[in-house]
Amino acid sequence: MADVEALLTGVVTRAHVLSGRAISEDYGHDEALTATPELPAFVVRPANTIEVAGVLRVAHEHRIPVTPRGSGTGLSGGAVPLAGGIVVSFERMDRILEVDTDNYVAVVQPGVTLEQLDAELAAKGLVYPVFPGEYSASLGGNVATNAGGMRAVKYGVTRHQVLGLEAVLAGGEVIRTGGRFVKASTGYDLTQLIIGSEGTLALVTEATLRLYPRPEHQATVLAPFPALHDVTRAVPAIVGSGVGPLILEYIDMLTMAAITAHVGLDLGVPADVKERALAYLVVMMENARAPRLDEDVETLGELLFDLGAMDVYVLPAPAATQLIDAREKAFWVAKANNADDIVDVVVPRSAIPEFMAKVAELGQTHQSLIAGCGHAGDGNVHLSVFQPDPQTREKVMRGLFEAGLGLGGAISGEHGIGLEKKKYFLELEDPVKVDLMRRIKVAFDPDGILNPGTIFD
Amino acid sequence: MADVEALLTGVVTRAHVLSGRAISEDYGHDEALTATPELPAFVVRPANTIEVAGVLRVAHEHRIPVTPRGSGTGLSGGAVPLAGGIVVSFERMDRILEVDTDNYVAVVQPGVTLEQLDAELAAKGLVYPVFPGEYSASLGGNVATNAGGMRAVKYGVTRHQVLGLEAVLAGGEVIRTGGRFVKASTGYDLTQLIIGSEGTLALVTEATLRLYPRPEHQATVLAPFPALHDVTRAVPAIVGSGVGPLILEYIDMLTMAAITAHVGLDLGVPADVKERALAYLVVMMENARAPRLDEDVETLGELLFDLGAMDVYVLPAPAATQLIDAREKAFWVAKANNADDIVDVVVPRSAIPEFMAKVAELGQTHQSLIAGCGHAGDGNVHLSVFQPDPQTREKVMRGLFEAGLGLGGAISGEHGIGLEKKKYFLELEDPVKVDLMRRIKVAFDPDGILNPGTIFD
């Protein structure tokens, strides 16, 4: 291994090749609740693509596992390294290389955070519209997991907004895919294949992101409902109404109480309504023109009453911001409340009521508390599972995934498979597809050095 | 081969297994201008997925090349079969299986045409927003080439609107990918990989398409400009203005004269303007609310004058429809005028002026007439090349592709590589990427029976 260290310091300056005690515990985990942390043999912090390619040539030559790392905010263990492996941390590749206002794209290095990008774009009246909730997340990590978030109902997810990549293959070759255009029909779409591959196909060293004009005006509407299924049944009507929601979230009573208490937020919902409300719908809208926004808010309000809302509140801007922030921190609240695991199953949005009925049934059968909220417009349900016994919890988790797949959904809407959901993925997914994915993996990485253990064994 | 015929009639009823003289010439080509037609040994017309799988098992067992065929409207020769091969024609798999208004998706068989789907959706106030121009095109063909069209500036292309697929692999295994949801992070995105793969990875037997509310109101604005570069320079400003164009096309003087003459259309442009206008911009907008559309048209009109338009015409609805139809028929006009070849290079939209300057230079250098129009909002330029000498034409074509790639673009924005552009693709594309694509091809189709000769040799 001393040999490897010498080779790595021949590529990346000595100060940025860490080994032994110099490796802090942070490099051993991400934010996944159940993945077991593991420290690598080396952490390298390359400054540029050439250094990343050099590191991969060393790793390739010596068959050493490589785990890419952005901000470490992943929720499925995809950034947990292997003992004896190399972590390639992109913390130094954190530059916004260009904001191109003719083509409406930003070109960023993988270590750029969402917060950093948004600050730069806000000043130019532009927006990169994928907001997965954790602003310290890196764009490289977003690409790896195909990150989603609340605004997907309007703008889709990372996959829909990344136009091109620079990436380093397992052998150290650098490729560029896509470009500053939305369409091409020139062979297989490598951009799309690498997005969501959780670092198992290539290391992304640059991304070209689609930008939009930043609408000036926003409004947030809160509607309490007497039952969860009233909320979930309202969703298709709102999506079809043409008001074009930016955010369309449901929050169950328990989660609403927890997240508002967590930040000390009072939404002004009268006590008698609060007592009878079992679920809430949060709808955020945006427009470049204030009168259009007002008109849409009015249309939405009428529609919500028709759909059975107990009341409709247009939140004052500060409360709206606080509520959206609080919702984004739902994971941290679950963690603080000692949730034992989390899932982010996606189902067709019309199937949410049926899925939630199965969730309730599973909770009862296995004596487990399951609370949540979700991107109702996308059918992406976030649940916290409280069940300390590992065997029972495994039954609950499997039951949730089976229920989602049975309704035509998928195991993860945005968190990824990582280490944590691999067992269920390999067990429940069509083996023909898993085999095909393994062959694709081999086509990219014949020696299996890129993030081994993630997605597949 | 008699043996194979017997096996095929064991899968698909005898009436739908054609061989020898029963195979009409139509099955030997698509609409590509320069690909050499070739008749297959068999044409099979399966009725369902099980029959498609059965045909592929026979083909796999006997190592027989298989070429999938939709409506045969492709422009790059991707549907030209191999002598001795099997054409799988999807003409009988032409049912719209479901229009799901809760999840806003349509589920279609590959032989459904755009015209057929649009008629069904219009009646429900919905739209599948990809309009590649040729309404007789099939959805299966659209998926194979990642079809685009004029509305891509607002809605993206096929890739952005297909949520899931059913597909048959080379060995006859049937897989389902994606689903009735816009997000998933569950292994590699097989949906996206199959889209645009021109029938070389799998045969698509069903597609789940995203739908939108169909805006009731549309307006079309025509603006003549004194020079082509004035038009192309205006494009980024219009995209950035927030008016959200549905269509944003440039049409050069020659092409405008040809397409309007072809259908006998008078747009009411005064003779003195027409004489001085070297290029036109066509902008179509849509809205669910008429007052908003009127307001946006006014904003756009002012902007166009600021950007140097000689005049701005809001076209009456019949003229607008005729102009858009005429633009969509530009390929047929080029063909009728004996164009020798066509290209659909895509470049970053800000690079269109520079690209068009290179086009003019190439035309002069090689004494070739090159006229065109294009999806200006997307940087996708459609050119007709008039140069009967094959050697000279090849220089022009290579020059056009090199110029596009040199500006950060791609060889084809929406037509695909097929047979016709393969030579240039293999010559000009990064060999590391081509090798990677070949390995992906092998991962799907180790014996190379799926549409061999398309994309790769």
Short mmCIF file of C-alpha atoms in Angstrom, two decimals, chain B residues 37-378:
data_model
loop_
_atom_site.label_atom_id
_atom_site.label_comp_id
_atom_site.label_asym_id
_atom_site.label_seq_id
_atom_site.Cartn_x
_atom_site.Cartn_y
_atom_site.Cartn_z
CA PRO B 37 -32.86 -0.19 -50.17
CA GLU B 38 -32.58 -3.89 -49.39
CA LEU B 39 -35.29 -6.52 -49.09
CA PRO B 40 -35.29 -8.92 -46.13
CA ALA B 41 -35.88 -12.67 -46.30
CA PHE B 42 -38.97 -12.34 -44.09
CA VAL B 43 -41.38 -9.72 -42.92
CA VAL B 44 -43.31 -10.66 -39.78
CA ARG B 45 -46.24 -8.67 -38.46
CA PRO B 46 -46.69 -9.74 -34.85
CA ALA B 47 -49.95 -9.08 -33.04
CA ASN B 48 -48.56 -8.77 -29.52
CA THR B 49 -45.51 -8.85 -27.28
CA ILE B 50 -45.57 -12.63 -26.93
CA GLU B 51 -45.26 -12.98 -30.70
CA VAL B 52 -42.42 -10.42 -30.83
CA ALA B 53 -40.60 -12.43 -28.15
CA GLY B 54 -41.18 -15.64 -30.10
CA VAL B 55 -39.79 -14.09 -33.29
CA LEU B 56 -36.69 -12.94 -31.41
CA ARG B 57 -36.17 -16.40 -29.97
CA VAL B 58 -36.18 -17.84 -33.49
CA ALA B 59 -33.84 -15.09 -34.71
CA HIS B 60 -31.55 -15.59 -31.74
CA GLU B 61 -31.41 -19.36 -32.20
CA HIS B 62 -30.52 -19.00 -35.88
CA ARG B 63 -28.46 -15.79 -35.61
CA ILE B 64 -30.69 -13.93 -38.08
CA PRO B 65 -30.56 -10.10 -38.19
CA VAL B 66 -33.77 -8.38 -37.09
CA THR B 67 -34.79 -4.88 -38.18
CA PRO B 68 -37.73 -3.27 -36.39
CA ARG B 69 -40.06 -1.13 -38.49
CA GLY B 70 -42.73 1.41 -37.53
CA SER B 71 -44.22 3.62 -40.22
CA GLY B 72 -40.99 3.76 -42.22
CA THR B 73 -40.77 7.56 -42.03
CA GLY B 74 -37.19 7.64 -40.69
CA LEU B 75 -34.66 9.91 -42.37
CA SER B 76 -31.39 8.07 -41.78
CA GLY B 77 -31.92 4.55 -43.07
CA GLY B 78 -32.37 2.96 -39.64
CA ALA B 79 -35.24 0.80 -40.94
CA VAL B 80 -33.40 -0.60 -43.96
CA PRO B 81 -33.14 -4.37 -43.41
CA LEU B 82 -30.34 -6.78 -44.24
CA ALA B 83 -30.67 -9.28 -47.06
CA GLY B 84 -31.49 -12.56 -45.39
CA GLY B 85 -32.84 -10.80 -42.33
CA ILE B 86 -36.23 -10.43 -40.68
CA VAL B 87 -38.22 -7.22 -40.61
CA VAL B 88 -40.46 -7.00 -37.54
CA SER B 89 -43.19 -4.62 -38.65
CA PHE B 90 -45.30 -3.18 -35.86
CA GLU B 91 -48.20 -2.20 -38.11
CA ARG B 92 -50.64 -4.52 -36.31
CA MET B 93 -49.56 -3.41 -32.82
CA ASP B 94 -51.36 -0.13 -33.22
CA ARG B 95 -53.60 0.19 -30.17
CA ILE B 96 -53.77 2.99 -27.64
CA LEU B 97 -54.00 0.75 -24.60
CA GLU B 98 -54.98 3.40 -22.08
CA VAL B 99 -55.32 7.12 -21.53
CA ASP B 100 -54.91 7.51 -17.78
CA THR B 101 -56.17 10.95 -16.75
CA ASP B 102 -55.19 10.51 -13.07
CA ASN B 103 -51.53 10.04 -13.83
CA TYR B 104 -51.56 11.99 -17.11
CA VAL B 105 -50.08 9.21 -19.17
CA ALA B 106 -50.99 7.31 -22.31
CA VAL B 107 -49.90 3.72 -22.80
CA VAL B 108 -49.45 2.85 -26.46
CA GLN B 109 -48.28 0.05 -28.69
CA PRO B 110 -45.35 0.92 -30.98
CA GLY B 111 -47.42 0.99 -34.19
CA VAL B 112 -49.70 3.81 -32.95
CA THR B 113 -49.17 6.89 -35.11
CA LEU B 114 -48.82 10.43 -33.81
CA GLU B 115 -51.92 11.38 -35.76
CA GLN B 116 -53.97 8.61 -34.17
CA LEU B 117 -52.78 9.49 -30.67
CA ASP B 118 -53.34 13.20 -31.14
CA ALA B 119 -56.91 12.66 -32.36
CA GLU B 120 -57.71 10.58 -29.27
CA LEU B 121 -56.06 13.04 -26.88
CA ALA B 122 -57.54 16.17 -28.45
CA ALA B 123 -61.00 14.81 -27.68
CA LYS B 124 -60.00 14.61 -24.00
CA GLY B 125 -58.36 18.05 -23.83
CA LEU B 126 -54.90 16.48 -23.52
CA VAL B 127 -51.73 16.56 -25.59
CA TYR B 128 -48.62 14.45 -26.06
CA PRO B 129 -46.35 17.36 -26.87
CA VAL B 130 -43.72 15.84 -29.18
CA PHE B 131 -44.51 16.81 -32.78
CA PRO B 132 -41.68 15.69 -35.07
CA GLY B 133 -43.56 16.95 -38.10
CA GLU B 134 -44.53 13.70 -39.77
CA TYR B 135 -47.88 12.73 -38.26
CA SER B 136 -47.87 9.29 -39.84
CA ALA B 137 -44.74 8.44 -37.84
CA SER B 138 -45.18 5.71 -35.23
CA LEU B 139 -44.49 6.10 -31.54
CA GLY B 140 -42.15 3.10 -31.72
CA GLY B 141 -40.12 4.88 -34.37
CA ASN B 142 -40.19 8.06 -32.30
CA VAL B 143 -38.72 6.17 -29.35
CA ALA B 144 -36.07 4.53 -31.55
CA THR B 145 -34.76 7.83 -32.90
CA ASN B 146 -35.55 10.04 -29.88
CA ALA B 147 -37.70 12.12 -32.23
CA GLY B 148 -37.83 15.86 -31.67
CA GLY B 149 -39.60 18.46 -33.73
CA MET B 150 -40.63 22.05 -33.44
CA ARG B 151 -42.09 22.00 -29.93
CA ALA B 152 -38.87 20.81 -28.29
CA VAL B 153 -38.04 24.37 -27.23
CA LYS B 154 -40.93 24.13 -24.76
CA TYR B 155 -41.43 20.40 -24.09
CA GLY B 156 -38.11 18.75 -24.92
CA VAL B 157 -38.01 15.65 -27.09
CA THR B 158 -39.19 12.04 -26.91
CA ARG B 159 -36.61 11.27 -24.23
CA HIS B 160 -38.23 13.82 -21.92
CA GLN B 161 -41.77 12.53 -22.38
CA VAL B 162 -41.43 8.74 -22.31
CA LEU B 163 -41.75 7.47 -18.74
CA GLY B 164 -41.55 3.75 -19.28
CA LEU B 165 -41.23 0.98 -21.83
CA GLU B 166 -41.96 -2.64 -22.39
CA ALA B 167 -39.22 -4.10 -24.55
CA VAL B 168 -38.06 -7.46 -25.81
CA LEU B 169 -34.36 -8.26 -25.50
CA ALA B 170 -32.33 -10.07 -28.15
CA GLY B 171 -32.86 -13.44 -26.47
CA GLY B 172 -36.63 -12.98 -26.31
CA GLU B 173 -36.87 -11.91 -22.65
CA VAL B 174 -39.50 -9.24 -21.99
CA ILE B 175 -38.65 -6.41 -19.59
CA ARG B 176 -40.63 -3.45 -18.28
CA THR B 177 -38.77 -0.24 -17.45
CA GLY B 178 -39.86 2.93 -15.66
CA GLY B 179 -43.55 3.46 -15.00
CA ARG B 180 -46.28 6.03 -14.51
CA PHE B 181 -44.01 8.39 -12.61
CA VAL B 182 -41.38 11.00 -13.52
CA LYS B 183 -38.68 10.00 -11.04
CA ALA B 184 -36.88 6.90 -9.90
CA SER B 185 -33.40 6.20 -8.67
CA THR B 186 -33.32 2.44 -8.85
CA GLY B 187 -30.34 1.25 -10.85
CA TYR B 188 -29.44 2.23 -14.38
CA ASP B 189 -32.09 3.99 -16.44
CA LEU B 190 -32.86 1.40 -19.09
CA THR B 191 -35.72 3.51 -20.45
CA GLN B 192 -33.34 6.31 -21.36
CA LEU B 193 -30.75 3.91 -22.74
CA ILE B 194 -33.24 2.24 -25.10
CA ILE B 195 -34.67 5.59 -26.28
CA GLY B 196 -32.61 6.75 -29.24
CA SER B 197 -30.86 3.40 -29.68
CA GLU B 198 -32.43 2.94 -33.13
CA GLY B 199 -33.56 -0.63 -32.53
CA THR B 200 -30.05 -1.87 -31.76
CA LEU B 201 -30.58 -2.72 -28.07
CA ALA B 202 -34.15 -4.03 -27.80
CA LEU B 203 -37.50 -4.02 -29.60
CA VAL B 204 -39.98 -1.70 -27.90
CA THR B 205 -43.45 -3.23 -27.60
CA GLU B 206 -45.16 -0.61 -25.42
CA ALA B 207 -44.47 2.94 -24.30
CA THR B 208 -45.84 4.99 -21.41
CA LEU B 209 -46.03 8.64 -22.49
CA ARG B 210 -46.43 11.76 -20.43
CA LEU B 211 -49.47 13.91 -21.20
CA TYR B 212 -50.31 17.57 -20.55
CA PRO B 213 -53.46 19.67 -20.47
CA ARG B 214 -54.03 20.91 -24.03
CA PRO B 215 -53.93 24.74 -23.98
CA GLU B 216 -56.90 26.10 -25.87
CA HIS B 217 -55.38 29.26 -27.27
CA GLN B 218 -52.53 29.60 -29.73
CA ALA B 219 -50.95 32.49 -31.60
CA THR B 220 -48.33 32.52 -34.34
CA VAL B 221 -46.07 35.47 -35.02
CA LEU B 222 -43.99 35.90 -38.17
CA ALA B 223 -41.06 38.31 -38.27
CA PRO B 224 -38.93 38.98 -41.37
CA PHE B 225 -35.31 40.00 -40.73
CA PRO B 226 -32.78 41.63 -43.05
CA ALA B 227 -30.16 38.90 -42.45
CA LEU B 228 -29.96 35.35 -41.16
CA HIS B 229 -27.60 36.27 -38.35
CA ASP B 230 -30.10 38.84 -37.06
CA VAL B 231 -32.60 36.02 -36.64
CA THR B 232 -30.25 33.63 -34.96
CA ARG B 233 -28.93 36.34 -32.64
CA ALA B 234 -32.49 37.17 -31.57
CA VAL B 235 -33.14 33.65 -30.34
CA PRO B 236 -31.46 33.70 -26.90
CA ALA B 237 -33.28 36.94 -26.01
CA ILE B 238 -36.66 35.42 -26.88
CA VAL B 239 -35.97 32.25 -24.92
CA GLY B 240 -34.85 34.33 -21.96
CA SER B 241 -37.80 36.72 -22.10
CA GLY B 242 -40.16 34.40 -20.28
CA VAL B 243 -42.83 34.38 -23.01
CA GLY B 244 -42.20 30.64 -23.23
CA PRO B 245 -42.45 29.97 -26.96
CA LEU B 246 -43.97 26.66 -28.05
CA ILE B 247 -42.23 26.91 -31.41
CA LEU B 248 -39.24 29.05 -32.38
CA GLU B 249 -38.15 28.43 -35.96
CA TYR B 250 -35.97 30.22 -38.42
CA ILE B 251 -36.59 29.81 -42.12
CA ASP B 252 -34.18 31.18 -44.70
CA MET B 253 -35.45 33.11 -47.72
CA LEU B 254 -34.97 30.25 -50.18
CA THR B 255 -36.72 27.73 -47.98
CA MET B 256 -39.58 30.13 -47.20
CA ALA B 257 -40.13 30.73 -50.91
CA ALA B 258 -40.05 27.01 -51.62
CA ILE B 259 -42.36 25.84 -48.83
CA THR B 260 -44.95 28.59 -49.33
CA ALA B 261 -44.94 28.02 -53.10
CA HIS B 262 -45.31 24.27 -52.52
CA VAL B 263 -48.65 24.73 -50.77
CA GLY B 264 -49.69 27.99 -52.47
CA LEU B 265 -49.59 29.97 -49.24
CA ASP B 266 -49.65 33.78 -49.17
CA LEU B 267 -48.62 35.11 -45.76
CA GLY B 268 -49.50 38.71 -46.59
CA VAL B 269 -45.93 39.98 -46.35
CA PRO B 270 -45.74 43.10 -48.57
CA ALA B 271 -43.57 42.73 -51.67
CA ASP B 272 -41.03 45.36 -50.58
CA VAL B 273 -40.46 43.61 -47.23
CA LYS B 274 -40.29 40.21 -48.91
CA GLU B 275 -37.62 41.52 -51.29
CA ARG B 276 -35.36 42.68 -48.49
CA ALA B 277 -35.99 39.83 -46.01
CA LEU B 278 -33.26 37.23 -46.05
CA ALA B 279 -34.67 35.18 -43.18
CA TYR B 280 -37.81 34.75 -41.09
CA LEU B 281 -38.51 33.88 -37.50
CA VAL B 282 -41.71 32.01 -36.69
CA VAL B 283 -42.81 32.04 -33.07
CA MET B 284 -45.84 30.12 -31.87
CA MET B 285 -47.18 30.51 -28.34
CA GLU B 286 -49.97 28.81 -26.44
CA ASN B 287 -51.90 29.44 -23.26
CA ALA B 288 -54.93 28.10 -21.43
CA ARG B 289 -56.13 31.71 -20.96
CA ALA B 290 -56.67 34.04 -23.93
CA PRO B 291 -55.81 37.32 -22.14
CA ARG B 292 -52.44 35.94 -21.06
CA LEU B 293 -51.70 34.87 -24.61
CA ASP B 294 -52.58 38.34 -25.94
CA GLU B 295 -50.32 39.94 -23.36
CA ASP B 296 -47.44 37.59 -24.28
CA VAL B 297 -47.90 38.24 -27.98
CA GLU B 298 -47.64 41.96 -27.32
CA THR B 299 -44.47 41.48 -25.25
CA LEU B 300 -42.99 39.33 -27.98
CA GLY B 301 -43.88 41.82 -30.71
CA GLU B 302 -42.10 44.65 -28.92
CA LEU B 303 -39.11 42.44 -28.30
CA LEU B 304 -38.92 41.43 -31.96
CA PHE B 305 -38.83 45.06 -33.08
CA ASP B 306 -36.08 45.74 -30.54
CA LEU B 307 -34.17 42.80 -31.96
CA GLY B 308 -34.26 44.21 -35.48
CA ALA B 309 -37.29 42.60 -37.10
CA MET B 310 -38.39 44.47 -40.23
CA ASP B 311 -42.00 43.97 -39.26
CA VAL B 312 -44.09 41.69 -37.05
CA TYR B 313 -47.20 39.84 -38.25
CA VAL B 314 -49.63 37.99 -36.03
CA LEU B 315 -50.89 35.43 -38.51
CA PRO B 316 -54.59 34.61 -38.83
CA ALA B 317 -55.23 31.06 -37.58
CA PRO B 318 -55.65 29.44 -41.03
CA ALA B 319 -52.43 31.01 -42.37
CA ALA B 320 -50.60 30.05 -39.18
CA THR B 321 -51.71 26.43 -39.49
CA GLN B 322 -50.71 26.40 -43.16
CA LEU B 323 -47.30 27.89 -42.43
CA ILE B 324 -46.54 25.40 -39.65
CA ASP B 325 -47.74 22.54 -41.88
CA ALA B 326 -45.62 23.87 -44.73
CA ARG B 327 -42.61 24.09 -42.45
CA GLU B 328 -43.20 20.53 -41.34
CA LYS B 329 -43.20 19.47 -44.96
CA ALA B 330 -39.85 21.17 -45.63
CA PHE B 331 -38.22 17.77 -46.06
CA TRP B 332 -40.72 16.81 -48.79
CA VAL B 333 -40.14 20.10 -50.54
CA ALA B 334 -36.39 19.52 -50.43
CA LYS B 335 -36.96 16.02 -51.81
CA ALA B 336 -39.27 17.32 -54.54
CA ASN B 337 -36.60 19.86 -55.47
CA ASN B 338 -34.07 17.02 -55.75
CA ALA B 339 -31.99 17.77 -52.68
CA ASP B 340 -29.10 15.31 -52.66
CA ASP B 341 -28.82 14.96 -48.91
CA ILE B 342 -30.05 16.47 -45.66
CA VAL B 343 -28.47 17.09 -42.27
CA ASP B 344 -29.91 17.99 -38.87
CA VAL B 345 -26.84 19.03 -36.93
CA VAL B 346 -27.44 20.42 -33.44
CA VAL B 347 -25.23 23.13 -31.90
CA PRO B 348 -25.60 25.32 -28.80
CA ARG B 349 -28.22 27.85 -29.89
CA SER B 350 -25.82 30.76 -29.42
CA ALA B 351 -23.52 29.09 -31.95
CA ILE B 352 -26.07 29.09 -34.78
CA PRO B 353 -24.71 32.32 -36.38
CA GLU B 354 -21.18 30.93 -36.39
CA PHE B 355 -22.39 27.58 -37.68
CA MET B 356 -24.36 29.24 -40.49
CA ALA B 357 -21.29 31.26 -41.46
CA LYS B 358 -19.38 27.99 -41.84
CA VAL B 359 -22.28 26.56 -43.84
CA ALA B 360 -22.06 29.50 -46.26
CA GLU B 361 -18.29 29.07 -46.50
CA LEU B 362 -18.64 25.34 -47.24
CA GLY B 363 -21.28 26.06 -49.87
CA GLN B 364 -18.93 28.49 -51.61
CA THR B 365 -15.83 26.33 -51.33
CA HIS B 366 -17.56 23.30 -52.77
CA GLN B 367 -19.90 25.11 -55.17
CA SER B 368 -22.90 23.55 -53.48
CA LEU B 369 -26.28 25.05 -52.69
CA ILE B 370 -27.16 24.60 -49.01
CA ALA B 371 -30.54 25.93 -47.89
CA GLY B 372 -32.47 25.38 -44.74
CA CYS B 373 -34.55 26.15 -41.76
CA GLY B 374 -34.35 24.97 -38.21
CA HIS B 375 -35.43 24.69 -34.66
CA ALA B 376 -33.63 27.88 -33.69
CA GLY B 377 -34.62 27.64 -30.02
CA ASP B 378 -32.82 24.29 -29.76
#
